[in-house]
Amino acid sequence: MRYVSPNLRLLFSPPLRPTLSVPLFISKPNPKPFSFSTILASSSSKRPRSFSNLSRRSNSTFKDRKGGGRDMTMEETTGQSKDSSSSFGLNKRRAEGRDKSDRPKKNPQLKERKLNPTNTIAYVQILGTGMDTQDTSPSVLLFFDKQRFIFNAGEGLQRFCTEHKVKLSKIDHIFLSRVCSETAGGLPGLLLTLAGMGEEGYSVKIWGPSDLNFLVGAMKSFIPHATMVHTQSFGQSPISDAAENVTAPIKASDPIVLVKDEVVKISAILLQPHCLQQSQIKPGEMSVLYICELPELMGKFDPKKAAALGLKAGPKYSELQHGKSVKSDRLDIMVHPADVMDPPVPGPIVILVDCPTESHLQELLSIECLNGYYTDVSSHLTESTKMVNCVIHLSPASVVSSPNYQKWMKKFGSAQHIMAGHGKKTLEVPILKSSARVTSRLNYLCPQFFPASGFLSLQHLNYSTSDDISSSEGPTLKICESIPAENLLKFTLRPYAQLGLDRSHIPTPMGQSQVVDELHLEIPEIADAAQHVREFWQELKESREVLPTSNDNGVMIEEPWLTEDTLPGCLENIRRDDLEIVLLGTGSSQPSKYRNVSSVYINLFSKGSLLLDCGEGTLGQLKRRYGVDGADKAIRNLKCVWISHIHADHHTGLARVLALRRDLLKGVPHEPLLVIGPRQLKRYLDAYQRLEDLDMQFLDCRSTTKASWDTFVRDGASNNDGSSPESPRHSNAKNESMQEINQTLFAKGSRMQSYLWQPGSPVDHSAAYPFLKSLKKMLGEAGLAALISFPVVHCPQAFGIVLEAAERVNSVGKVIPGWKIVYSGDTRPCPELVDACRGATVLIHEATFEDGLVDEAIARNHSTTKEAIEVGNSAGAYRIVLTHFSQRYPKIPVFDETHMHKTCIAFDMMSINIADLPVLPKVLPYLKLLFRNEVAVDESDDILDALVL
């Protein structure tokens, strides 16, 4: 094992503004180098030119979008910690929420396009969001030369389009087949990204049933109104306060024409649960069937026929092609267009149907306006009957496989049916191929920290035969011919000669063995590296028998783990089923090809689990990590979700997680899930719950600070004396506690001013008491002693969190202290964070920028890699995990290994078991080796490719 001297000197570096000035740790050169050191040294020293260039260039793309940058107004302040002084730079206006006036005001506009009625290319294509994880509805792209339409925008759509280079900036309309987290979870992030592009931003028109008003109202709590002005709902609202611009048909089942131009006509038919009265329909229950009709094209002009009818070449040819009759030049007759034109080419028709339940199916079967599209032999065919070419079914397999649905499908005659509901065949191919490839490479190098993806093996899935439509065929039911949807499957609409399926764009599967073979060719030394990594665990096993723990002598040491030969006391006899930290999302701002947005899964195994932040796609990441069934189990066992602040990349996956938990626990006795977050989040969740019940209860982060917990304990929240929180006794105690809190937390100029720059209404602690009581009970059941939120410097009401495990007693009666995890959220280095981190077992700290971009870190109130490490070092954290990396660093961020002796870089799906913490920093050089040949390019360029014209 690497030798580190136990007699290290603490060298205090001079203050470096604007970074946090803290002790740095210097060790002697290792007298026993790794046997693999030559390879690792070469990989570290050969820094790609693009890495060094990154530190010198500014990211104008992100600066323009986020409104930050070096030209932003910045202020510096000094915070005093309890026992040391620290100076750091921060953007105070941003932290106070007063920086909106600093940013150029944007008014996103719809794009005006010159349409091409004679489209040379037109098709529908399956965008396979959620097809491998079954966490969200697939999207469907309707493509024309000059127009794009997308149906449904579930979570992961933006990341999917970045991966497959689908240009979202060319999307003009988004249609929702239902309004819920499954079909619309990707809308908030997509709208924010489009609005931030260019000088004025882009916008799209969003269509949906009247329930769309509830979603728009909820999103206004964190999305600018100008971003959502182009929304249009249709149909009758189930309640009376719907928006005034709702388009309603005379009859609920009549088609509503939404788009009609030279290129396409798109109509909507509402599907509602079969019930007697409109008042019985609840928000979120309305579904939509969309009909997309292309106009017919005139046949080709035949000059031979024209000449035979006595016409000379000239202007009359053009008039005939434009539908006008002309007089023959040589014969005394009138020549009509039909005399010289080939038969017209009929316009293709595509239907998209989302029939979520059997109750909706009853309504679907009774819709009379669809009779004109039925072409089976039992239908009454007329000249006006339209032939449907393709029907895309978004309905679930349980509905599609029913006899009545199958009979309905047959009414479309020879139409091609594409089954886009979730099916087991789609689980075999990862939709995010680039990310899956990186995960497989990491798994080969270090399977302990990067377990195999949960859905690569289908053995954990327990499918009944009814789950697969083709398997439900019985002697009394002949299944309508159909094909399962596959990612990027196309149905060509034009040219007419190519009408039909096109499989040429379907990605080819890539197995683990193929990824490993490529890796061996690319980095021949990787096999030896993987062997060395495996040996770390054998060394760890042997060392546990001899290594001392930090508190054996009962003497308090400020930083007991300065050497690798000393373990913190909390790791003594630790069990592998005690704690696992899973980094589900490690990127910042928006989902990207290789990194999803922020989310940390705290797995307490049999005692439950917690989520710290829940960015878009969190549920999909859980399913990639644990498999479909494993993720469902994790969602059932969630004890709490904690959200750090209101920025969209930290919470827009929450509704989908809560909705799935609601469905999984339906009919099972359970308590609503506790969500802890900033007060702005409550406004969003309250508004969203008008759309669909999320089965949750909310607690303000301010009610879980140390001062609030102290007030709760002092006031006796359990009310054992029989008094209520509103009794005089409790009112006096509440007033005293609020006065104390205002003097500490809310006072301007105090060291806790980052807690809340503009507090507004004070926290009603009496109202929070029941939730705090429930939280305290939950913590006890989870084996936790404390959950404490603390303020950080980022935006108004931004927080970090401390989780502390309860003490335990070993077999001989010795009391072993509990572990301590600290998650920074988004923040600048600040005294509150350093204080919270003291003695932490693991610090999970954001490191958005590399060290050379400290000005941008200050402008946006984020941290650099070095600053994050210094925070952990100054507080004596045992291990530091860096996360929340800018999209500048697509696979591995830029970092200096000098100060990384207790630190590791996080990757999506990284799973850190608490028993493996001693090994964690040793893996870092090997991770750098794994990515030594990767060109460090700004991944925002890939995002722009998927967004910009």
PDB file of C-alpha atoms in Angstrom, residues 294-529:
ATOM      1  CA  LEU A 294     -50.983  15.204 -45.452  1.00  0.00           C
ATOM      2  CA  PRO A 295     -52.627  16.827 -48.514  1.00  0.00           C
ATOM      3  CA  GLU A 296     -52.820  14.891 -51.736  1.00  0.00           C
ATOM      4  CA  LEU A 297     -50.293  15.750 -54.421  1.00  0.00           C
ATOM      5  CA  MET A 298     -51.258  16.363 -58.007  1.00  0.00           C
ATOM      6  CA  GLY A 299     -50.191  13.712 -60.476  1.00  0.00           C
ATOM      7  CA  LYS A 300     -47.431  14.310 -63.001  1.00  0.00           C
ATOM      8  CA  PHE A 301     -48.159  16.287 -66.156  1.00  0.00           C
ATOM      9  CA  ASP A 302     -48.000  14.137 -69.318  1.00  0.00           C
ATOM     10  CA  PRO A 303     -46.831  16.251 -72.291  1.00  0.00           C
ATOM     11  CA  LYS A 304     -47.607  13.426 -74.744  1.00  0.00           C
ATOM     12  CA  LYS A 305     -51.295  13.495 -73.760  1.00  0.00           C
ATOM     13  CA  ALA A 306     -51.278  17.278 -74.091  1.00  0.00           C
ATOM     14  CA  ALA A 307     -49.804  17.128 -77.597  1.00  0.00           C
ATOM     15  CA  ALA A 308     -52.356  14.512 -78.639  1.00  0.00           C
ATOM     16  CA  LEU A 309     -55.098  16.916 -77.590  1.00  0.00           C
ATOM     17  CA  GLY A 310     -53.685  19.662 -79.838  1.00  0.00           C
ATOM     18  CA  LEU A 311     -51.804  21.719 -77.248  1.00  0.00           C
ATOM     19  CA  LYS A 312     -48.551  23.474 -77.984  1.00  0.00           C
ATOM     20  CA  ALA A 313     -45.830  23.686 -75.351  1.00  0.00           C
ATOM     21  CA  GLY A 314     -46.134  26.954 -73.518  1.00  0.00           C
ATOM     22  CA  PRO A 315     -48.061  28.780 -70.805  1.00  0.00           C
ATOM     23  CA  LYS A 316     -51.113  26.524 -71.154  1.00  0.00           C
ATOM     24  CA  TYR A 317     -49.072  23.623 -69.769  1.00  0.00           C
ATOM     25  CA  SER A 318     -48.551  25.602 -66.553  1.00  0.00           C
ATOM     26  CA  GLU A 319     -52.226  26.547 -66.313  1.00  0.00           C
ATOM     27  CA  LEU A 320     -53.242  22.903 -66.570  1.00  0.00           C
ATOM     28  CA  GLN A 321     -50.782  21.958 -63.828  1.00  0.00           C
ATOM     29  CA  HIS A 322     -52.370  24.616 -61.619  1.00  0.00           C
ATOM     30  CA  GLY A 323     -55.837  23.122 -62.099  1.00  0.00           C
ATOM     31  CA  LYS A 324     -57.186  25.359 -64.864  1.00  0.00           C
ATOM     32  CA  SER A 325     -58.856  24.156 -68.075  1.00  0.00           C
ATOM     33  CA  VAL A 326     -57.589  25.592 -71.395  1.00  0.00           C
ATOM     34  CA  LYS A 327     -58.693  25.601 -75.083  1.00  0.00           C
ATOM     35  CA  SER A 328     -56.794  23.349 -77.449  1.00  0.00           C
ATOM     36  CA  ASP A 329     -54.542  25.113 -79.963  1.00  0.00           C
ATOM     37  CA  ARG A 330     -55.291  22.742 -82.841  1.00  0.00           C
ATOM     38  CA  LEU A 331     -58.636  21.199 -81.929  1.00  0.00           C
ATOM     39  CA  ASP A 332     -61.935  22.822 -81.100  1.00  0.00           C
ATOM     40  CA  ILE A 333     -62.118  21.330 -77.631  1.00  0.00           C
ATOM     41  CA  MET A 334     -61.479  22.285 -74.014  1.00  0.00           C
ATOM     42  CA  VAL A 335     -58.647  20.429 -72.309  1.00  0.00           C
ATOM     43  CA  HIS A 336     -59.130  19.750 -68.613  1.00  0.00           C
ATOM     44  CA  PRO A 337     -56.375  18.966 -66.048  1.00  0.00           C
ATOM     45  CA  ALA A 338     -57.661  15.419 -65.635  1.00  0.00           C
ATOM     46  CA  ASP A 339     -57.062  14.855 -69.374  1.00  0.00           C
ATOM     47  CA  VAL A 340     -53.313  15.423 -69.159  1.00  0.00           C
ATOM     48  CA  MET A 341     -52.401  14.713 -65.514  1.00  0.00           C
ATOM     49  CA  ASP A 342     -51.681  11.387 -63.885  1.00  0.00           C
ATOM     50  CA  PRO A 343     -53.993  10.449 -60.997  1.00  0.00           C
ATOM     51  CA  PRO A 344     -53.301  12.460 -57.824  1.00  0.00           C
ATOM     52  CA  VAL A 345     -51.124  10.917 -55.110  1.00  0.00           C
ATOM     53  CA  PRO A 346     -53.255  10.483 -51.983  1.00  0.00           C
ATOM     54  CA  GLY A 347     -52.000  12.183 -48.860  1.00  0.00           C
ATOM     55  CA  PRO A 348     -50.747   9.738 -46.204  1.00  0.00           C
ATOM     56  CA  ILE A 349     -52.563   9.656 -42.858  1.00  0.00           C
ATOM     57  CA  VAL A 350     -51.028   8.842 -39.471  1.00  0.00           C
ATOM     58  CA  ILE A 351     -52.993   8.342 -36.258  1.00  0.00           C
ATOM     59  CA  LEU A 352     -51.457   8.446 -32.772  1.00  0.00           C
ATOM     60  CA  VAL A 353     -53.639   7.009 -30.047  1.00  0.00           C
ATOM     61  CA  ASP A 354     -53.098   6.996 -26.287  1.00  0.00           C
ATOM     62  CA  CYS A 355     -55.790   4.917 -24.595  1.00  0.00           C
ATOM     63  CA  PRO A 356     -54.527   4.514 -21.012  1.00  0.00           C
ATOM     64  CA  THR A 357     -57.350   2.440 -19.479  1.00  0.00           C
ATOM     65  CA  GLU A 358     -60.217   0.120 -20.335  1.00  0.00           C
ATOM     66  CA  SER A 359     -62.562   2.948 -19.394  1.00  0.00           C
ATOM     67  CA  HIS A 360     -60.998   5.142 -22.097  1.00  0.00           C
ATOM     68  CA  LEU A 361     -61.317   2.223 -24.522  1.00  0.00           C
ATOM     69  CA  GLN A 362     -65.104   2.216 -24.140  1.00  0.00           C
ATOM     70  CA  GLU A 363     -65.114   5.855 -25.192  1.00  0.00           C
ATOM     71  CA  LEU A 364     -62.739   5.152 -28.103  1.00  0.00           C
ATOM     72  CA  LEU A 365     -65.037   2.467 -29.510  1.00  0.00           C
ATOM     73  CA  SER A 366     -67.984   4.863 -29.536  1.00  0.00           C
ATOM     74  CA  ILE A 367     -66.364   7.759 -31.415  1.00  0.00           C
ATOM     75  CA  GLU A 368     -68.410   8.267 -34.573  1.00  0.00           C
ATOM     76  CA  CYS A 369     -66.105  10.726 -36.318  1.00  0.00           C
ATOM     77  CA  LEU A 370     -63.548   7.939 -36.826  1.00  0.00           C
ATOM     78  CA  ASN A 371     -65.928   6.042 -39.089  1.00  0.00           C
ATOM     79  CA  GLY A 372     -64.556   7.906 -42.100  1.00  0.00           C
ATOM     80  CA  TYR A 373     -61.133   6.325 -41.470  1.00  0.00           C
ATOM     81  CA  TYR A 374     -62.232   2.697 -41.118  1.00  0.00           C
ATOM     82  CA  THR A 375     -61.524   0.620 -44.223  1.00  0.00           C
ATOM     83  CA  ASP A 376     -62.128  -2.983 -43.174  1.00  0.00           C
ATOM     84  CA  VAL A 377     -64.667  -5.061 -45.061  1.00  0.00           C
ATOM     85  CA  SER A 378     -67.305  -4.633 -42.357  1.00  0.00           C
ATOM     86  CA  SER A 379     -67.218  -0.840 -42.651  1.00  0.00           C
ATOM     87  CA  HIS A 380     -69.447   1.085 -45.028  1.00  0.00           C
ATOM     88  CA  LEU A 381     -66.899   2.404 -47.541  1.00  0.00           C
ATOM     89  CA  THR A 382     -67.719   5.620 -49.394  1.00  0.00           C
ATOM     90  CA  GLU A 383     -65.851   7.947 -51.705  1.00  0.00           C
ATOM     91  CA  SER A 384     -65.029  10.090 -48.706  1.00  0.00           C
ATOM     92  CA  THR A 385     -63.437   7.204 -46.772  1.00  0.00           C
ATOM     93  CA  LYS A 386     -59.820   8.007 -45.993  1.00  0.00           C
ATOM     94  CA  MET A 387     -57.131   5.346 -45.911  1.00  0.00           C
ATOM     95  CA  VAL A 388     -54.922   5.412 -42.819  1.00  0.00           C
ATOM     96  CA  ASN A 389     -51.350   4.352 -43.541  1.00  0.00           C
ATOM     97  CA  CYS A 390     -49.922   4.104 -40.027  1.00  0.00           C
ATOM     98  CA  VAL A 391     -51.316   3.899 -36.505  1.00  0.00           C
ATOM     99  CA  ILE A 392     -48.906   4.462 -33.622  1.00  0.00           C
ATOM    100  CA  HIS A 393     -50.220   3.061 -30.352  1.00  0.00           C
ATOM    101  CA  LEU A 394     -49.014   4.724 -27.133  1.00  0.00           C
ATOM    102  CA  SER A 395     -51.502   2.673 -25.155  1.00  0.00           C
ATOM    103  CA  PRO A 396     -50.219   0.216 -22.514  1.00  0.00           C
ATOM    104  CA  ALA A 397     -49.956  -3.477 -23.337  1.00  0.00           C
ATOM    105  CA  SER A 398     -52.724  -4.333 -20.867  1.00  0.00           C
ATOM    106  CA  VAL A 399     -55.185  -2.298 -22.952  1.00  0.00           C
ATOM    107  CA  VAL A 400     -53.797  -3.096 -26.402  1.00  0.00           C
ATOM    108  CA  SER A 401     -54.019  -6.851 -25.835  1.00  0.00           C
ATOM    109  CA  SER A 402     -57.728  -6.730 -24.960  1.00  0.00           C
ATOM    110  CA  PRO A 403     -60.144  -8.240 -27.537  1.00  0.00           C
ATOM    111  CA  ASN A 404     -62.070  -4.985 -28.004  1.00  0.00           C
ATOM    112  CA  TYR A 405     -58.907  -3.018 -28.745  1.00  0.00           C
ATOM    113  CA  GLN A 406     -57.742  -5.646 -31.219  1.00  0.00           C
ATOM    114  CA  LYS A 407     -61.079  -5.487 -33.034  1.00  0.00           C
ATOM    115  CA  TRP A 408     -60.785  -1.710 -33.201  1.00  0.00           C
ATOM    116  CA  MET A 409     -57.287  -1.986 -34.704  1.00  0.00           C
ATOM    117  CA  LYS A 410     -58.604  -4.234 -37.508  1.00  0.00           C
ATOM    118  CA  LYS A 411     -60.992  -1.525 -38.646  1.00  0.00           C
ATOM    119  CA  PHE A 412     -58.067   0.300 -40.256  1.00  0.00           C
ATOM    120  CA  GLY A 413     -57.609  -2.432 -42.825  1.00  0.00           C
ATOM    121  CA  SER A 414     -54.051  -2.600 -44.171  1.00  0.00           C
ATOM    122  CA  ALA A 415     -52.658   0.195 -41.997  1.00  0.00           C
ATOM    123  CA  GLN A 416     -49.274  -0.441 -40.382  1.00  0.00           C
ATOM    124  CA  HIS A 417     -49.649  -0.692 -36.594  1.00  0.00           C
ATOM    125  CA  ILE A 418     -46.646   0.288 -34.456  1.00  0.00           C
ATOM    126  CA  MET A 419     -46.906  -0.613 -30.781  1.00  0.00           C
ATOM    127  CA  ALA A 420     -45.030   2.086 -28.844  1.00  0.00           C
ATOM    128  CA  GLY A 421     -46.354   1.184 -25.410  1.00  0.00           C
ATOM    129  CA  HIS A 422     -43.805  -0.336 -23.054  1.00  0.00           C
ATOM    130  CA  GLY A 423     -42.811  -3.883 -23.935  1.00  0.00           C
ATOM    131  CA  LYS A 424     -40.044  -6.191 -22.848  1.00  0.00           C
ATOM    132  CA  LYS A 425     -38.369  -6.306 -26.261  1.00  0.00           C
ATOM    133  CA  THR A 426     -37.297  -2.666 -25.959  1.00  0.00           C
ATOM    134  CA  LEU A 427     -35.420  -3.335 -22.711  1.00  0.00           C
ATOM    135  CA  GLU A 428     -32.606  -5.086 -24.513  1.00  0.00           C
ATOM    136  CA  VAL A 429     -31.058  -1.997 -26.107  1.00  0.00           C
ATOM    137  CA  PRO A 430     -29.904   1.029 -24.051  1.00  0.00           C
ATOM    138  CA  ILE A 431     -31.388   4.203 -25.496  1.00  0.00           C
ATOM    139  CA  LEU A 432     -28.480   6.378 -24.304  1.00  0.00           C
ATOM    140  CA  LYS A 433     -25.766   4.389 -26.019  1.00  0.00           C
ATOM    141  CA  SER A 434     -22.870   6.763 -25.288  1.00  0.00           C
ATOM    142  CA  SER A 435     -23.586   6.823 -21.572  1.00  0.00           C
ATOM    143  CA  ALA A 436     -24.060   3.038 -21.488  1.00  0.00           C
ATOM    144  CA  ARG A 437     -20.699   2.577 -23.193  1.00  0.00           C
ATOM    145  CA  VAL A 438     -18.895   4.705 -20.602  1.00  0.00           C
ATOM    146  CA  THR A 439     -20.668   2.860 -17.786  1.00  0.00           C
ATOM    147  CA  SER A 440     -19.561  -0.488 -19.237  1.00  0.00           C
ATOM    148  CA  ARG A 441     -15.927   0.669 -19.437  1.00  0.00           C
ATOM    149  CA  LEU A 442     -16.052   1.875 -15.844  1.00  0.00           C
ATOM    150  CA  ASN A 443     -17.610  -1.412 -14.785  1.00  0.00           C
ATOM    151  CA  TYR A 444     -14.759  -3.352 -16.372  1.00  0.00           C
ATOM    152  CA  LEU A 445     -12.136  -1.260 -14.586  1.00  0.00           C
ATOM    153  CA  CYS A 446     -13.802  -1.137 -11.168  1.00  0.00           C
ATOM    154  CA  PRO A 447     -16.986  -3.197 -10.754  1.00  0.00           C
ATOM    155  CA  GLN A 448     -17.036  -2.419  -7.021  1.00  0.00           C
ATOM    156  CA  PHE A 449     -17.747   1.275  -7.597  1.00  0.00           C
ATOM    157  CA  PHE A 450     -19.461   0.811 -10.969  1.00  0.00           C
ATOM    158  CA  PRO A 451     -21.759  -2.239 -10.828  1.00  0.00           C
ATOM    159  CA  ALA A 452     -23.229  -3.675 -14.007  1.00  0.00           C
ATOM    160  CA  SER A 453     -26.325  -1.862 -15.200  1.00  0.00           C
ATOM    161  CA  GLY A 454     -29.509  -3.336 -13.819  1.00  0.00           C
ATOM    162  CA  PHE A 455     -31.382  -3.662 -17.110  1.00  0.00           C
ATOM    163  CA  LEU A 456     -28.615  -5.294 -19.166  1.00  0.00           C
ATOM    164  CA  SER A 457     -29.864  -8.619 -17.848  1.00  0.00           C
ATOM    165  CA  LEU A 458     -33.522  -9.474 -18.328  1.00  0.00           C
ATOM    166  CA  GLN A 459     -33.514 -12.225 -15.701  1.00  0.00           C
ATOM    167  CA  HIS A 460     -34.871  -9.878 -13.028  1.00  0.00           C
ATOM    168  CA  LEU A 461     -38.011  -9.148 -15.043  1.00  0.00           C
ATOM    169  CA  ASN A 462     -41.126 -11.133 -14.224  1.00  0.00           C
ATOM    170  CA  TYR A 463     -43.320 -10.732 -17.254  1.00  0.00           C
ATOM    171  CA  SER A 464     -46.585 -12.511 -17.683  1.00  0.00           C
ATOM    172  CA  THR A 465     -47.602 -13.612 -21.129  1.00  0.00           C
ATOM    173  CA  SER A 466     -50.135 -10.837 -21.343  1.00  0.00           C
ATOM    174  CA  ASP A 467     -47.362  -8.243 -21.165  1.00  0.00           C
ATOM    175  CA  ASP A 468     -46.309  -9.109 -24.692  1.00  0.00           C
ATOM    176  CA  ILE A 469     -49.068  -8.550 -27.216  1.00  0.00           C
ATOM    177  CA  SER A 470     -47.895 -11.277 -29.523  1.00  0.00           C
ATOM    178  CA  SER A 471     -48.020 -13.831 -26.737  1.00  0.00           C
ATOM    179  CA  SER A 472     -51.643 -13.135 -25.877  1.00  0.00           C
ATOM    180  CA  GLU A 473     -52.915 -14.774 -29.048  1.00  0.00           C
ATOM    181  CA  GLY A 474     -55.460 -17.428 -28.250  1.00  0.00           C
ATOM    182  CA  PRO A 475     -57.795 -19.719 -30.131  1.00  0.00           C
ATOM    183  CA  THR A 476     -60.670 -17.245 -29.949  1.00  0.00           C
ATOM    184  CA  LEU A 477     -58.692 -14.088 -30.748  1.00  0.00           C
ATOM    185  CA  LYS A 478     -56.661 -13.392 -33.840  1.00  0.00           C
ATOM    186  CA  ILE A 479     -54.165 -10.632 -33.128  1.00  0.00           C
ATOM    187  CA  CYS A 480     -54.057  -7.740 -35.574  1.00  0.00           C
ATOM    188  CA  GLU A 481     -50.706  -7.668 -37.348  1.00  0.00           C
ATOM    189  CA  SER A 482     -48.377  -5.142 -35.757  1.00  0.00           C
ATOM    190  CA  ILE A 483     -44.723  -4.546 -34.963  1.00  0.00           C
ATOM    191  CA  PRO A 484     -43.142  -3.361 -31.725  1.00  0.00           C
ATOM    192  CA  ALA A 485     -41.692   0.115 -31.814  1.00  0.00           C
ATOM    193  CA  GLU A 486     -37.923   0.370 -31.784  1.00  0.00           C
ATOM    194  CA  ASN A 487     -35.754   3.354 -31.104  1.00  0.00           C
ATOM    195  CA  LEU A 488     -35.499   5.610 -34.207  1.00  0.00           C
ATOM    196  CA  LEU A 489     -37.814   3.393 -36.250  1.00  0.00           C
ATOM    197  CA  LYS A 490     -39.240   5.410 -39.168  1.00  0.00           C
ATOM    198  CA  PHE A 491     -42.363   5.223 -41.263  1.00  0.00           C
ATOM    199  CA  THR A 492     -41.738   7.109 -44.491  1.00  0.00           C
ATOM    200  CA  LEU A 493     -44.640   9.236 -45.766  1.00  0.00           C
ATOM    201  CA  ARG A 494     -42.891  10.923 -48.690  1.00  0.00           C
ATOM    202  CA  PRO A 495     -41.550  10.247 -51.275  1.00  0.00           C
ATOM    203  CA  TYR A 496     -44.671   8.210 -51.916  1.00  0.00           C
ATOM    204  CA  ALA A 497     -42.636   5.536 -53.691  1.00  0.00           C
ATOM    205  CA  GLN A 498     -40.898   4.780 -50.357  1.00  0.00           C
ATOM    206  CA  LEU A 499     -44.073   4.727 -48.262  1.00  0.00           C
ATOM    207  CA  GLY A 500     -43.594   2.273 -45.403  1.00  0.00           C
ATOM    208  CA  LEU A 501     -41.227   1.211 -42.631  1.00  0.00           C
ATOM    209  CA  ASP A 502     -37.579   2.239 -42.578  1.00  0.00           C
ATOM    210  CA  ARG A 503     -35.345   0.384 -40.105  1.00  0.00           C
ATOM    211  CA  SER A 504     -32.047   1.795 -41.335  1.00  0.00           C
ATOM    212  CA  HIS A 505     -31.659   4.224 -38.425  1.00  0.00           C
ATOM    213  CA  ILE A 506     -32.342   1.744 -35.616  1.00  0.00           C
ATOM    214  CA  PRO A 507     -29.170   1.573 -33.461  1.00  0.00           C
ATOM    215  CA  THR A 508     -27.382  -1.749 -33.394  1.00  0.00           C
ATOM    216  CA  PRO A 509     -27.027  -3.360 -29.957  1.00  0.00           C
ATOM    217  CA  MET A 510     -23.605  -3.242 -28.337  1.00  0.00           C
ATOM    218  CA  GLY A 511     -22.826  -5.853 -25.706  1.00  0.00           C
ATOM    219  CA  GLN A 512     -20.466  -5.621 -22.752  1.00  0.00           C
ATOM    220  CA  SER A 513     -17.936  -7.924 -24.425  1.00  0.00           C
ATOM    221  CA  GLN A 514     -17.744  -5.688 -27.478  1.00  0.00           C
ATOM    222  CA  VAL A 515     -17.118  -2.627 -25.315  1.00  0.00           C
ATOM    223  CA  VAL A 516     -14.360  -4.441 -23.415  1.00  0.00           C
ATOM    224  CA  ASP A 517     -12.710  -5.673 -26.616  1.00  0.00           C
ATOM    225  CA  GLU A 518     -12.599  -2.119 -27.943  1.00  0.00           C
ATOM    226  CA  LEU A 519     -11.180  -0.927 -24.641  1.00  0.00           C
ATOM    227  CA  HIS A 520      -8.339  -3.471 -24.770  1.00  0.00           C
ATOM    228  CA  LEU A 521      -7.407  -2.329 -28.260  1.00  0.00           C
ATOM    229  CA  GLU A 522      -7.543   1.326 -27.272  1.00  0.00           C
ATOM    230  CA  ILE A 523      -5.706   1.002 -23.926  1.00  0.00           C
ATOM    231  CA  PRO A 524      -3.707  -2.266 -23.783  1.00  0.00           C
ATOM    232  CA  GLU A 525      -2.646  -1.561 -20.188  1.00  0.00           C
ATOM    233  CA  ILE A 526      -6.230  -1.503 -18.969  1.00  0.00           C
ATOM    234  CA  ALA A 527      -6.255  -5.226 -18.138  1.00  0.00           C
ATOM    235  CA  ASP A 528      -3.350  -4.764 -15.717  1.00  0.00           C
ATOM    236  CA  ALA A 529      -5.026  -1.652 -14.336  1.00  0.00           C
TER     237      ALA A 529
END
